[in-house]
DNA sequence: AATAAACTCAACCGCCCGGAA
DNA sequence: TTTCCGGGCGGTTGAGTTTAT
């Protein structure tokens, strides 16, 4: 079975794995009425069979109303790279500079996009140029990522950013992906309409 | 059309830190 | 001073999806 679901805590009362829409609703309603914080007691008081950590993560990364979903803009990319060069993997610190973006989202973006790009240009460089010292290696790494971002027009990001546009709910045509009860990719509209239905 | 490979991202884990008792 | 607990963080995993062959 799913490792995430089976590996746990011997407490059978603690649920793990993907959140259901019902759980989301409970969490949203509870926070709307009582506010966030003291997550462990919040989880208990709300009647959620989740750890406080899990509730906090779900709220911060997904349910919070000010979470921005959708394409990371070229401007945001630039800022991420700039801040990463300055602070390293301080994702939450970086996220604070990007309103509506979560540390998790930025971390994932960095690992899947930027790091991949860096590896590619790194191997390209190794092929074309064998002479490097530590400083050169570092500066070339940064510049090979930063340079294209600064000089390309937004349309040049199309290929890089395209995957995003297919997985968020900004496009009405994508609605089919949001209504499946078996996954947890429902839109906020779904949740809100469920909330209304409950009243 | 089938299948393998690559990619994305939600969610978990473990560690650390700070505050309260 | 020490211990405990909650919160925050970065790293990692793996299911689901998309793309390539």
XYZ file of C-alpha atoms (C1' of nucleotides) in Angstrom:
241
model
C 0.000 0.000 0.000
C 0.952 3.632 -0.060
C 4.011 4.183 2.027
C 2.738 7.550 3.157
C -0.478 6.028 4.385
C 0.979 2.994 5.974
C 4.201 4.288 7.454
C 3.107 5.945 10.455
C 2.484 6.695 13.701
C 0.979 3.883 15.509
C -1.890 6.098 16.420
C -4.711 4.771 14.288
C -6.571 7.989 14.859
C -4.077 10.044 12.860
C -4.880 10.378 9.196
C -2.182 10.867 6.593
C -1.958 11.328 2.884
C -3.983 13.519 0.587
C -6.608 15.770 2.093
C -10.246 15.235 1.246
C -12.562 18.064 0.333
C -14.469 17.447 3.534
C -11.325 17.907 5.615
C -10.513 21.080 3.729
C -13.966 22.429 4.482
C -13.643 21.645 8.159
C -10.283 23.371 8.338
C -11.446 26.425 6.395
C -14.576 26.789 8.482
C -12.731 26.357 11.729
C -10.081 28.934 10.854
C -12.746 31.323 9.584
C -14.454 31.147 12.961
C -11.525 30.853 15.336
C -8.455 32.017 13.472
C -5.217 30.127 12.928
C -2.478 29.129 15.331
C -1.867 26.532 18.071
C -2.215 23.947 15.359
C -2.280 20.831 17.497
C -5.210 21.996 19.543
C -6.810 23.436 16.432
C -6.699 20.017 14.793
C -8.332 18.422 17.825
C -10.904 21.137 18.359
C -11.892 21.080 14.702
C -12.343 17.337 14.888
C -9.711 16.636 12.273
C -7.797 13.400 12.593
C -4.654 15.145 11.435
C -1.539 16.379 13.140
C -1.204 20.061 13.788
C 1.688 20.141 11.385
C -0.382 18.631 8.646
C -3.148 21.199 9.186
C -0.685 24.047 9.186
C 0.924 22.861 5.984
C -2.380 22.352 4.223
C -3.575 25.791 5.243
C -0.392 27.648 4.394
C 0.361 25.914 1.126
C -3.069 25.411 -0.297
C -6.133 26.713 1.499
C -5.086 30.200 2.580
C -7.131 32.693 0.551
C -4.136 34.743 -0.469
C -2.237 31.827 -1.961
C -1.523 32.603 -5.579
C -1.779 29.690 -7.937
C -0.614 29.639 -11.506
C 2.367 30.640 -13.545
C 5.469 31.873 -11.884
C 6.067 35.014 -13.877
C 9.425 35.857 -15.438
C 9.684 38.688 -12.931
C 9.160 36.240 -10.099
C 11.719 33.895 -11.626
C 14.264 36.650 -11.697
C 13.547 37.573 -8.136
C 13.795 33.968 -7.006
C 17.165 33.558 -8.656
C 18.390 36.837 -7.296
C 17.315 36.001 -3.768
C 18.589 32.441 -3.979
C 21.997 33.741 -5.013
C 21.871 35.973 -1.965
C 20.341 33.665 0.647
C 20.685 30.142 -0.658
C 17.967 27.610 0.168
C 16.147 29.877 2.573
C 12.840 29.175 0.903
C 10.566 30.723 3.458
C 12.646 33.869 3.480
C 12.520 33.998 -0.306
C 8.784 33.301 -0.256
C 8.197 36.316 1.950
C 9.434 38.488 -0.901
C 6.923 36.955 -3.283
C 3.442 37.723 -1.993
C 1.077 34.790 -2.353
C 3.794 32.277 -3.142
C 4.633 29.543 -0.678
C 8.040 28.286 0.294
C 7.035 24.851 -0.929
C 6.057 26.159 -4.332
C 9.279 28.089 -4.732
C 11.325 25.143 -3.527
C 9.624 22.846 -6.015
C 10.038 25.380 -8.784
C 13.715 25.700 -8.024
C 14.352 21.995 -7.911
C 12.353 21.067 -10.970
C 13.148 23.984 -13.225
C 16.171 25.985 -12.232
C 18.243 23.112 -10.926
C 17.524 21.092 -14.033
C 18.526 24.033 -16.168
C 21.705 24.438 -14.147
C 22.632 20.788 -14.571
C 22.087 20.993 -18.283
C 24.240 24.063 -18.727
C 26.797 22.602 -16.361
C 27.260 19.502 -18.485
C 27.301 21.651 -21.586
C 30.064 23.729 -20.073
C 32.046 20.680 -19.087
C 31.972 19.586 -22.670
C 32.985 22.912 -24.125
C 35.316 24.147 -21.467
C 37.342 22.102 -19.028
C 39.171 24.916 -17.229
C 37.464 26.006 -14.056
C 38.303 27.141 -10.618
C 35.886 27.487 -7.732
C 35.012 31.086 -8.331
C 34.549 30.605 -12.029
C 32.380 27.610 -11.439
C 30.110 29.559 -9.153
C 29.794 32.665 -11.272
C 29.222 30.717 -14.425
C 26.512 28.725 -12.711
C 24.689 31.852 -11.700
C 25.170 33.604 -14.983
C 24.031 30.739 -17.150
C 20.749 30.776 -15.304
C 20.359 34.468 -14.719
C 21.528 35.690 -18.068
C 18.906 34.116 -20.251
C 16.214 35.226 -17.833
C 17.351 38.807 -18.081
C 17.802 38.949 -21.779
C 14.966 36.823 -23.086
C 11.646 38.369 -23.848
C 8.692 36.919 -21.924
C 7.741 34.858 -24.943
C 11.006 33.007 -24.572
C 9.689 31.585 -21.308
C 6.764 30.018 -23.019
C 8.307 26.603 -23.234
C 9.596 26.765 -19.715
C 6.380 28.004 -18.204
C 3.876 26.196 -20.317
C 3.473 23.199 -18.053
C 2.056 25.471 -15.377
C -0.797 26.650 -17.471
C -2.143 23.148 -17.794
C -2.438 22.378 -14.150
C -4.103 25.335 -12.526
C -7.666 26.372 -12.497
C -7.352 29.623 -14.359
C -8.634 28.066 -17.521
C -12.299 27.133 -17.419
C -11.630 24.329 -19.852
C -9.617 22.605 -17.173
C -12.591 22.226 -14.896
C -12.792 18.510 -15.420
C -9.650 18.006 -13.398
C -11.181 19.708 -10.413
C -14.319 17.766 -9.913
C -12.928 14.347 -9.336
C -13.728 13.223 -5.822
C -10.842 10.800 -5.828
C -8.167 13.428 -5.820
C -7.607 16.646 -3.942
C -7.225 19.054 -6.813
C -10.568 20.737 -6.483
C -10.712 24.446 -7.019
C -11.504 27.015 -4.386
C -14.785 27.527 -6.219
C -15.666 23.903 -5.544
C -14.895 24.339 -1.894
C -16.827 27.568 -1.630
C -19.853 26.114 -3.336
C -19.698 23.156 -0.962
C -19.554 25.591 1.931
C -22.611 27.394 0.673
C -24.400 24.118 0.317
C -23.702 23.372 3.950
C -25.499 26.491 5.142
C -2.276 2.527 -29.060
C 0.854 1.037 -25.660
C 4.463 1.780 -22.714
C 8.443 3.918 -20.750
C 10.559 7.981 -19.114
C 10.368 12.453 -17.320
C 8.162 15.846 -14.788
C 5.303 18.171 -11.166
C 3.922 19.164 -6.702
C 1.282 17.948 -2.373
C 2.510 16.019 1.656
C 5.513 13.856 4.883
C 9.792 13.476 7.747
C 13.287 14.813 10.793
C 15.764 18.360 12.738
C 16.214 22.702 15.016
C 14.832 26.658 17.722
C 12.482 29.401 21.095
C 9.351 29.945 24.760
C 6.907 28.194 28.729
C 6.770 25.480 32.811
C 18.989 24.626 34.409
C 16.448 21.248 32.220
C 12.599 19.386 29.873
C 8.725 19.597 26.963
C 6.021 21.208 23.247
C 4.609 23.827 19.258
C 6.039 25.908 15.222
C 9.037 26.535 11.338
C 12.252 24.993 8.031
C 14.705 22.364 4.355
C 14.991 17.921 2.272
C 12.713 13.998 0.337
C 9.178 10.942 -1.452
C 5.904 9.063 -4.518
C 1.305 9.336 -6.932
C -0.512 11.334 -10.736
C 0.175 13.510 -15.144
C 2.408 14.589 -19.390
C 5.561 13.741 -23.032
C 8.456 10.900 -25.883
C 9.314 6.673 -28.249
